[in-house]
């Protein structure tokens, strides 16, 4: 299963989030239908742009706990000192995707970014125990 991880600035627009998702899917040569779930840090799951992007993509949005993101941080490729200071992980998008993809997850696309949002794609064996966001 393929998980799409999203990171974003506060109040990022749905247009910015959808643009980074489209760019990531294009680079990975994937269609929106190939994605099983959108995942983001638990503190970002209530961002209107993230919620709207998940709805428009027609995929569930899951909140990933900080501890779950930290547990897969060693598999992240991108390293942001700023994100590490703020979130305790090297990349929100990458660690959210890896955690959501489940067992034996691996990145199939490292983080791509625009001015307001980031996106990464991971493939794994199953969806985590993460609950869909309300």
XYZ file of N, CA, C and O in Angstrom:
536
model
N 0.825 -1.171 0.000
C 0.000 0.000 0.000
C 0.872 1.237 0.000
O 1.953 1.226 0.538
N 0.381 2.267 -0.635
C 1.139 3.512 -0.766
C 0.509 4.590 0.111
O -0.700 4.815 0.056
N 1.356 5.210 0.916
C 0.933 6.312 1.771
C 1.593 7.595 1.283
O 2.772 7.604 0.920
N 0.830 8.662 1.286
C 1.314 9.969 0.892
C 1.418 10.813 2.161
O 0.424 10.996 2.862
N 2.622 11.260 2.467
C 2.840 12.091 3.650
C 2.838 13.556 3.277
O 3.383 13.950 2.246
N 2.211 14.363 4.127
C 2.109 15.804 3.900
C 2.652 16.556 5.111
O 2.337 16.229 6.249
N 3.427 17.570 4.817
C 3.840 18.548 5.813
C 3.467 19.900 5.251
O 3.381 20.063 4.036
N 3.203 20.860 6.114
C 2.844 22.182 5.592
C 3.027 23.266 6.646
O 3.069 22.986 7.843
N 3.098 24.477 6.155
C 3.096 25.638 7.042
C 1.674 25.844 7.553
O 0.713 25.384 6.940
N 1.551 26.530 8.633
C 0.226 26.850 9.166
C -0.559 27.630 8.120
O -0.027 28.515 7.455
N -1.798 27.274 7.924
C -2.724 27.932 6.991
C -2.302 27.799 5.526
O -2.681 28.623 4.694
N -1.559 26.754 5.199
C -1.219 26.508 3.791
C -2.504 26.314 2.998
O -3.457 25.685 3.468
N -2.523 26.858 1.800
C -3.738 26.765 0.985
C -3.879 25.364 0.387
O -2.896 24.650 0.180
N -5.114 25.009 0.093
C -5.349 23.734 -0.562
C -4.668 23.717 -1.931
O -4.170 22.675 -2.365
N -4.591 24.858 -2.585
C -3.922 24.919 -3.894
C -2.442 24.561 -3.765
O -1.907 23.809 -4.591
N -1.778 25.086 -2.741
C -0.364 24.748 -2.530
C -0.183 23.266 -2.204
O 0.740 22.619 -2.687
N -1.064 22.735 -1.379
C -0.969 21.325 -0.998
C -1.266 20.430 -2.192
O -0.540 19.470 -2.456
N -2.299 20.749 -2.945
C -2.609 19.946 -4.132
C -1.491 20.031 -5.173
O -1.207 19.039 -5.850
N -0.855 21.175 -5.287
C 0.237 21.325 -6.256
C 1.414 20.434 -5.890
O 1.997 19.774 -6.768
N 1.771 20.379 -4.612
C 2.902 19.535 -4.220
C 2.539 18.051 -4.342
O 3.375 17.231 -4.709
N 1.291 17.714 -4.085
C 0.845 16.325 -4.271
C 0.922 15.945 -5.750
O 1.445 14.879 -6.098
N 0.416 16.798 -6.614
C 0.451 16.515 -8.056
C 1.889 16.367 -8.542
O 2.187 15.464 -9.339
N 2.773 17.224 -8.056
C 4.184 17.147 -8.447
C 4.796 15.820 -7.989
O 5.488 15.141 -8.759
N 4.524 15.436 -6.750
C 5.056 14.181 -6.214
C 4.538 12.979 -7.000
O 5.308 12.080 -7.363
N 3.250 12.951 -7.256
C 2.679 11.827 -8.002
C 3.268 11.752 -9.408
O 3.553 10.658 -9.911
N 3.464 12.885 -10.031
C 4.061 12.920 -11.364
C 5.490 12.365 -11.336
O 5.859 11.535 -12.173
N 6.277 12.817 -10.375
C 7.663 12.332 -10.273
C 7.730 10.825 -10.036
O 8.613 10.142 -10.548
N 6.789 10.315 -9.238
C 6.751 8.884 -8.928
C 6.020 8.060 -9.977
O 5.958 6.833 -9.880
N 5.456 8.754 -10.970
C 4.673 8.097 -12.026
C 3.515 7.278 -11.438
O 3.288 6.131 -11.817
N 2.814 7.931 -10.529
C 1.666 7.309 -9.878
C 0.419 8.127 -10.165
O 0.494 9.338 -10.377
N -0.718 7.474 -10.113
C -2.013 8.139 -10.241
C -2.584 8.345 -8.841
O -2.237 7.605 -7.914
N -3.465 9.312 -8.676
C -4.090 9.501 -7.361
C -4.719 8.212 -6.825
O -4.667 7.960 -5.615
N -5.266 7.402 -7.689
C -5.899 6.152 -7.261
C -4.909 5.157 -6.672
O -5.310 4.222 -5.970
N -3.614 5.335 -6.929
C -2.595 4.437 -6.377
C -2.350 4.687 -4.892
O -1.787 3.843 -4.203
N -2.756 5.839 -4.410
C -2.529 6.222 -3.018
C -3.656 5.672 -2.153
O -4.832 5.858 -2.455
N -3.293 5.010 -1.062
C -4.300 4.457 -0.157
C -4.710 5.438 0.925
O -5.862 5.439 1.361
N -3.763 6.275 1.373
C -4.026 7.133 2.517
C -3.127 8.359 2.474
O -2.012 8.297 1.968
N -3.653 9.480 2.975
C -2.842 10.673 3.213
C -2.548 10.715 4.695
O -3.436 10.457 5.508
N -1.302 11.041 5.036
C -0.906 11.072 6.435
C -0.169 12.362 6.737
O 0.561 12.885 5.895
N -0.371 12.854 7.939
C 0.338 14.038 8.389
C 0.513 13.966 9.894
O -0.099 13.119 10.562
N 1.344 14.839 10.419
C 1.543 14.918 11.860
C 0.221 15.222 12.550
O -0.611 15.963 12.024
N 0.034 14.665 13.725
C -1.220 14.842 14.453
C -1.580 16.312 14.644
O -2.757 16.678 14.586
N -0.581 17.167 14.822
C -0.886 18.584 15.022
C -1.208 19.330 13.733
O -1.574 20.494 13.767
N -1.098 18.658 12.589
C -1.426 19.284 11.298
C -2.740 18.760 10.712
O -3.225 19.266 9.709
N -3.314 17.758 11.337
C -4.472 17.083 10.757
C -5.722 17.975 10.707
O -6.638 17.713 9.933
N -5.734 19.043 11.475
C -6.895 19.938 11.451
C -6.697 21.128 10.511
O -7.581 21.992 10.421
N -5.589 21.166 9.803
C -5.352 22.247 8.837
C -6.385 22.141 7.703
O -6.487 21.089 7.056
N -7.140 23.204 7.437
C -8.173 23.151 6.400
C -7.639 22.734 5.021
O -8.307 21.974 4.309
N -6.467 23.200 4.638
C -5.909 22.834 3.337
C -5.616 21.352 3.225
O -5.835 20.739 2.177
N -5.136 20.761 4.296
C -4.839 19.327 4.317
C -6.138 18.527 4.244
O -6.256 17.566 3.472
N -7.107 18.932 5.042
C -8.405 18.244 5.041
C -9.036 18.298 3.653
O -9.495 17.273 3.124
N -9.047 19.462 3.054
C -9.659 19.630 1.736
C -8.912 18.821 0.675
O -9.539 18.187 -0.179
N -7.596 18.802 0.728
C -6.821 18.038 -0.248
C -7.136 16.553 -0.143
O -7.299 15.871 -1.163
N -7.251 16.036 1.064
C -7.593 14.618 1.250
C -8.989 14.326 0.718
O -9.213 13.314 0.042
N -9.924 15.222 0.996
C -11.290 15.032 0.507
C -11.336 15.040 -1.017
O -11.996 14.199 -1.630
N -10.631 15.990 -1.630
C -10.628 16.079 -3.090
C -9.939 14.879 -3.724
O -10.314 14.463 -4.817
N -8.935 14.334 -3.032
C -8.252 13.144 -3.536
C -9.088 11.888 -3.289
O -8.885 10.857 -3.909
N -10.045 12.003 -2.371
C -10.925 10.869 -2.063
C -10.236 9.777 -1.271
O -10.584 8.603 -1.389
N -9.285 10.189 -0.439
C -8.542 9.233 0.376
C -8.642 9.629 1.841
O -8.732 10.807 2.173
N -8.603 8.637 2.744
C -8.661 8.964 4.165
C -7.423 9.743 4.606
O -6.324 9.537 4.078
N -7.621 10.606 5.565
C -6.547 11.383 6.168
C -6.299 10.812 7.555
O -7.231 10.685 8.341
N -5.049 10.448 7.828
C -4.726 9.907 9.147
C -3.721 10.802 9.847
O -2.821 11.372 9.228
N -3.926 10.914 11.153
C -3.032 11.672 12.015
C -1.970 10.719 12.551
O -2.293 9.676 13.102
N -0.714 11.093 12.389
C 0.378 10.253 12.865
C 0.976 10.900 14.121
O 1.388 12.058 14.102
N 1.019 10.136 15.179
C 1.562 10.622 16.450
C 3.062 10.879 16.328
O 3.765 10.198 15.560
N 3.536 11.830 17.089
C 4.958 12.174 17.082
C 5.834 10.955 17.354
O 6.876 10.779 16.717
N 5.431 10.114 18.289
C 6.222 8.926 18.624
C 6.315 7.967 17.442
O 7.369 7.354 17.215
N 5.237 7.842 16.683
C 5.249 6.958 15.507
C 6.144 7.521 14.408
O 6.818 6.783 13.698
N 6.144 8.845 14.266
C 7.028 9.472 13.282
C 8.488 9.306 13.719
O 9.348 8.998 12.895
N 8.746 9.486 14.987
C 10.114 9.345 15.502
C 10.626 7.917 15.335
O 11.818 7.702 15.084
N 9.727 6.947 15.437
C 10.128 5.540 15.325
C 10.663 5.175 13.943
O 11.406 4.204 13.805
N 10.305 5.942 12.921
C 10.770 5.652 11.555
C 11.740 6.717 11.035
O 12.132 6.692 9.876
N 12.135 7.634 11.900
C 12.978 8.765 11.485
C 14.306 8.328 10.872
O 14.834 9.016 9.999
N 14.824 7.183 11.284
C 16.102 6.713 10.731
C 15.994 6.347 9.254
O 17.004 6.266 8.562
N 14.776 6.151 8.760
C 14.584 5.814 7.343
C 14.304 7.029 6.467
O 14.178 6.909 5.255
N 14.211 8.191 7.072
C 14.007 9.420 6.303
C 15.281 9.760 5.543
O 16.390 9.515 6.017
N 15.106 10.296 4.356
C 16.240 10.695 3.515
C 16.559 12.176 3.715
O 17.708 12.567 3.851
N 15.516 12.990 3.732
C 15.691 14.436 3.856
C 15.929 14.792 5.314
O 15.259 14.265 6.200
N 16.855 15.693 5.542
C 17.189 16.127 6.907
C 17.066 17.640 6.999
O 17.842 18.353 6.388
N 16.077 18.107 7.735
C 15.883 19.539 7.937
C 16.160 19.850 9.407
O 15.457 19.350 10.293
N 17.172 20.675 9.659
C 17.480 21.066 11.035
C 16.303 21.808 11.661
O 15.981 21.606 12.836
N 15.647 22.648 10.881
C 14.497 23.406 11.382
C 13.364 22.470 11.803
O 12.795 22.613 12.886
N 13.042 21.494 10.958
C 11.971 20.552 11.285
C 12.375 19.698 12.488
O 11.550 19.428 13.368
N 13.630 19.303 12.554
C 14.086 18.509 13.703
C 13.909 19.312 15.001
O 13.452 18.766 15.998
N 14.249 20.600 14.977
C 14.085 21.438 16.180
C 12.612 21.581 16.554
O 12.254 21.521 17.724
N 11.756 21.777 15.556
C 10.338 22.011 15.820
C 9.547 20.740 16.102
O 8.631 20.736 16.933
N 9.856 19.671 15.376
C 9.023 18.463 15.426
C 9.730 17.220 15.967
O 9.092 16.203 16.209
N 11.062 17.284 16.056
C 11.796 16.131 16.568
C 12.043 15.039 15.540
O 12.492 13.953 15.882
N 11.732 15.303 14.291
C 11.974 14.356 13.198
C 12.657 15.103 12.054
O 12.538 16.320 11.956
N 13.347 14.394 11.175
C 14.047 15.089 10.095
C 13.144 15.620 8.986
O 13.498 16.571 8.304
N 11.975 15.016 8.791
C 11.037 15.419 7.742
C 9.639 14.952 8.121
O 9.426 13.749 8.304
N 8.706 15.878 8.230
C 7.329 15.508 8.556
C 6.727 14.654 7.450
O 6.138 13.599 7.710
N 6.852 15.086 6.208
C 6.236 14.357 5.103
C 6.774 12.932 5.003
O 6.008 11.977 4.851
N 8.088 12.780 5.092
C 8.679 11.449 4.959
C 8.323 10.539 6.127
O 7.941 9.386 5.924
N 8.429 11.045 7.352
C 8.147 10.173 8.494
C 6.656 9.862 8.611
O 6.292 8.751 8.996
N 5.795 10.793 8.233
C 4.353 10.511 8.242
C 4.022 9.430 7.213
O 3.262 8.506 7.493
N 4.610 9.540 6.020
C 4.362 8.535 4.979
C 4.875 7.166 5.414
O 4.183 6.154 5.272
N 6.092 7.125 5.957
C 6.670 5.854 6.400
C 5.843 5.218 7.512
O 5.557 4.011 7.474
N 5.440 6.013 8.496
C 4.648 5.476 9.607
C 3.293 4.967 9.129
O 2.827 3.918 9.564
N 2.665 5.690 8.216
C 1.342 5.288 7.723
C 1.400 4.067 6.820
O 0.439 3.306 6.750
N 2.512 3.874 6.132
C 2.626 2.746 5.193
C 2.748 1.403 5.894
O 2.538 0.364 5.281
N 3.079 1.403 7.155
C 3.086 0.173 7.932
C 4.379 -0.603 7.855
O 5.452 -0.050 7.600
N 4.260 -1.898 8.079
C 5.421 -2.781 8.186
C 6.301 -2.726 6.947
O 5.804 -2.667 5.821
N 7.597 -2.731 7.180
C 8.609 -2.743 6.121
C 8.469 -1.586 5.135
O 8.801 -1.718 3.957
N 7.992 -0.447 5.615
C 7.803 0.715 4.740
C 9.141 1.225 4.233
O 10.151 1.179 4.927
N 9.102 1.709 3.000
C 10.285 2.330 2.394
C 9.801 3.509 1.573
O 8.694 3.500 1.022
N 10.641 4.535 1.518
C 10.292 5.696 0.711
C 10.389 5.346 -0.770
O 11.364 4.729 -1.194
N 9.381 5.719 -1.516
C 9.460 5.587 -2.966
C 9.660 6.952 -3.614
O 10.012 7.034 -4.780
N 9.456 8.011 -2.828
C 9.778 9.359 -3.265
C 10.101 10.188 -2.032
O 9.255 10.344 -1.149
N 11.334 10.672 -1.971
C 11.730 11.552 -0.882
C 10.950 12.860 -0.985
O 10.339 13.154 -2.012
N 11.020 13.616 0.055
C 10.269 14.862 0.155
C 10.494 15.785 -1.036
O 11.613 16.033 -1.461
N 9.391 16.283 -1.571
C 9.403 17.382 -2.536
C 8.654 18.521 -1.862
O 7.819 18.300 -0.987
N 8.962 19.744 -2.271
C 8.392 20.886 -1.569
C 8.071 22.038 -2.502
O 8.661 22.173 -3.572
N 7.126 22.860 -2.057
C 6.923 24.182 -2.635
C 7.030 25.163 -1.472
O 7.484 24.779 -0.388
N 6.639 26.372 -1.646
C 6.813 27.382 -0.601
C 6.010 27.099 0.667
O 6.370 27.565 1.743
N 4.935 26.322 0.572
C 4.051 26.138 1.718
C 3.859 24.700 2.174
O 3.360 24.468 3.277
N 4.221 23.722 1.341
C 3.906 22.332 1.683
C 4.985 21.373 1.194
O 5.746 21.691 0.284
N 5.001 20.208 1.819
C 5.916 19.139 1.424
C 5.125 17.860 1.242
O 4.044 17.689 1.811
N 5.677 16.960 0.452
C 5.009 15.690 0.181
C 6.053 14.613 -0.019
O 7.108 14.854 -0.609
N 5.795 13.419 0.469
C 6.646 12.255 0.256
C 5.739 11.045 0.087
O 4.587 11.042 0.536
N 6.265 10.011 -0.541
C 5.495 8.789 -0.769
C 6.257 7.586 -0.214
O 7.470 7.473 -0.417
N 5.540 6.709 0.454
C 6.139 5.492 1.001
C 5.253 4.305 0.670
O 4.036 4.439 0.518
N 5.892 3.158 0.561
C 5.169 1.914 0.295
C 5.479 0.933 1.402
O 6.624 0.813 1.829
N 4.441 0.262 1.878
C 4.606 -0.708 2.953
C 3.598 -1.824 2.828
O 2.853 -1.896 1.853
N 3.569 -2.653 3.858
C 2.735 -3.854 3.808
C 1.318 -3.664 4.324
O 0.450 -4.457 4.017
N 1.105 -2.630 5.123
C -0.241 -2.470 5.677
C -0.419 -1.075 6.239
O 0.552 -0.396 6.538
N -1.673 -0.691 6.433
C -1.987 0.564 7.091
C -1.690 0.384 8.571
O -1.943 -0.664 9.139
N -1.195 1.433 9.217
C -0.914 1.381 10.649
C -2.213 1.387 11.426
O -3.304 1.488 10.864
N -2.092 1.353 12.728
C -3.250 1.422 13.596
C -3.806 2.830 13.704
O -4.754 3.071 14.434
N -3.206 3.753 12.980
C -3.632 5.152 13.068
C -5.109 5.271 12.720
O -5.595 4.658 11.785
N -5.778 6.071 13.513
C -7.195 6.306 13.281
C -7.368 7.405 12.249
O -6.636 8.384 12.250
N -8.364 7.260 11.359
C -8.646 8.368 10.428
C -8.950 9.636 11.210
O -9.551 9.594 12.276
N -8.511 10.732 10.656
C -8.768 12.024 11.293
C -10.246 12.331 11.258
O -10.956 11.943 10.331
N -10.735 13.021 12.283
C -12.173 13.358 12.304
C -12.545 14.328 11.208
O -11.779 15.002 10.632
